[in-house]
Amino acid sequence: GQQLNQSPQSMFIQEGEDVSMNCTSSSIFNTWLWYKQDPGEGPVLLIALYKAGELTSNGRLTAQFGITRKDSFLNISASIPSDVGIYFCAGGGTDSWGKLQFGAGTQVVVTP
Amino acid sequence: EAQVTQNPRYLITVTGKKLTVTCSQNMNHEYMSWYRQDPGLGLRQIYYSMNVEVTDKGDVPEGYKVSRKEKRNFPLILESPSPNQTSLYFCASSHKDTPSYEQYFGPGTRLTVT
């Protein structure tokens, strides 16, 4: 399948700092999504993007669908302890309805 | 409460012993899917189903079977498990009338094959 490159792999930040992570692909996607996974649980959808150039916010989270349709980024502002977890990007391609390709994830650790 | 449930949550088994992981959703979703999660690899799709009796292979289907006899259930079957199938498995579902990429995930099943 298509390869998504997600970076950074992990990040250790202090409470109150902003966080930024991104995903790039060698192929075009029609949809970019960002999920968060808490320990021992399944991924939960944070933001879905459906249009190139789209910038969408959900509380302290902001995500953008890149103009080239090959990349996306997620920002978290003013991080808090409950932001700890693994964040996954996912791309929905043109080859099959509902089929998602996931990045390897970004582990976020927030210290007080 | 709208949810996707999986059973069991944890399973330790031996090579070659057939097992089934069940998945059930109560949201009347048409689309269901199975993923496996391995460190450094993210989630990879095993099989998916667009509706009852309609299933198709994902990216890593080898060694797995699925069936979709009822809309709410989508069991994952390992006929002869091997150690390389040790992984964390997730079931997901979505409604066809909402963007199908907005999938709801179950809590996961951690499988160890010795």
PDB file of N, CA, C and O in Angstrom, chain A residues 99, chain B residues 45-48 55-61:
ATOM      1  N   LYS A  99     -11.068   2.951   2.451  1.00  0.00           N
ATOM      2  CA  LYS A  99      -9.757   2.386   2.764  1.00  0.00           C
ATOM      3  C   LYS A  99      -8.831   3.487   3.254  1.00  0.00           C
ATOM      4  O   LYS A  99      -8.680   4.516   2.615  1.00  0.00           O
TER       5      LYS A  99
ATOM      6  N   GLN B  45      -4.515  -2.364   7.434  1.00  0.00           N
ATOM      7  CA  GLN B  45      -5.827  -2.966   7.232  1.00  0.00           C
ATOM      8  C   GLN B  45      -5.701  -4.417   6.809  1.00  0.00           C
ATOM      9  O   GLN B  45      -4.930  -4.752   5.893  1.00  0.00           O
ATOM     10  N   ILE B  46      -6.484  -5.281   7.436  1.00  0.00           N
ATOM     11  CA  ILE B  46      -6.440  -6.717   7.139  1.00  0.00           C
ATOM     12  C   ILE B  46      -7.542  -7.077   6.136  1.00  0.00           C
ATOM     13  O   ILE B  46      -7.285  -7.624   5.068  1.00  0.00           O
ATOM     14  N   TYR B  47      -8.770  -6.812   6.515  1.00  0.00           N
ATOM     15  CA  TYR B  47      -9.944  -7.048   5.673  1.00  0.00           C
ATOM     16  C   TYR B  47     -10.950  -5.948   5.954  1.00  0.00           C
ATOM     17  O   TYR B  47     -10.937  -5.342   7.021  1.00  0.00           O
ATOM     18  N   TYR B  48     -11.846  -5.728   4.986  1.00  0.00           N
ATOM     19  CA  TYR B  48     -12.938  -4.824   5.222  1.00  0.00           C
ATOM     20  C   TYR B  48     -14.206  -5.364   4.570  1.00  0.00           C
ATOM     21  O   TYR B  48     -14.159  -6.263   3.724  1.00  0.00           O
ATOM     22  N   THR B  55     -17.135  -8.693   1.336  1.00  0.00           N
ATOM     23  CA  THR B  55     -15.853  -8.485   2.019  1.00  0.00           C
ATOM     24  C   THR B  55     -14.738  -8.386   0.990  1.00  0.00           C
ATOM     25  O   THR B  55     -14.875  -8.883  -0.135  1.00  0.00           O
ATOM     26  N   ASP B  56     -13.634  -7.762   1.397  1.00  0.00           N
ATOM     27  CA  ASP B  56     -12.493  -7.646   0.494  1.00  0.00           C
ATOM     28  C   ASP B  56     -11.217  -7.537   1.303  1.00  0.00           C
ATOM     29  O   ASP B  56     -11.234  -7.159   2.482  1.00  0.00           O
ATOM     30  N   LYS B  57     -10.115  -7.873   0.635  1.00  0.00           N
ATOM     31  CA  LYS B  57      -8.815  -7.877   1.301  1.00  0.00           C
ATOM     32  C   LYS B  57      -8.289  -6.461   1.487  1.00  0.00           C
ATOM     33  O   LYS B  57      -8.475  -5.598   0.630  1.00  0.00           O
ATOM     34  N   GLY B  58      -7.599  -6.272   2.608  1.00  0.00           N
ATOM     35  CA  GLY B  58      -6.877  -5.034   2.835  1.00  0.00           C
ATOM     36  C   GLY B  58      -5.426  -5.201   2.423  1.00  0.00           C
ATOM     37  O   GLY B  58      -5.120  -5.907   1.458  1.00  0.00           O
ATOM     38  N   ASP B  59      -4.528  -4.620   3.184  1.00  0.00           N
ATOM     39  CA  ASP B  59      -3.111  -4.659   2.833  1.00  0.00           C
ATOM     40  C   ASP B  59      -2.385  -5.910   3.329  1.00  0.00           C
ATOM     41  O   ASP B  59      -1.404  -6.329   2.745  1.00  0.00           O
ATOM     42  N   VAL B  60      -2.869  -6.501   4.423  1.00  0.00           N
ATOM     43  CA  VAL B  60      -2.172  -7.648   5.008  1.00  0.00           C
ATOM     44  C   VAL B  60      -3.152  -8.775   5.338  1.00  0.00           C
ATOM     45  O   VAL B  60      -3.327  -9.164   6.489  1.00  0.00           O
ATOM     46  N   PRO B  61      -3.799  -9.372   4.329  1.00  0.00           N
ATOM     47  CA  PRO B  61      -4.835 -10.368   4.592  1.00  0.00           C
ATOM     48  C   PRO B  61      -4.331 -11.791   4.849  1.00  0.00           C
ATOM     49  O   PRO B  61      -5.104 -12.636   5.315  1.00  0.00           O
TER      50      PRO B  61
END
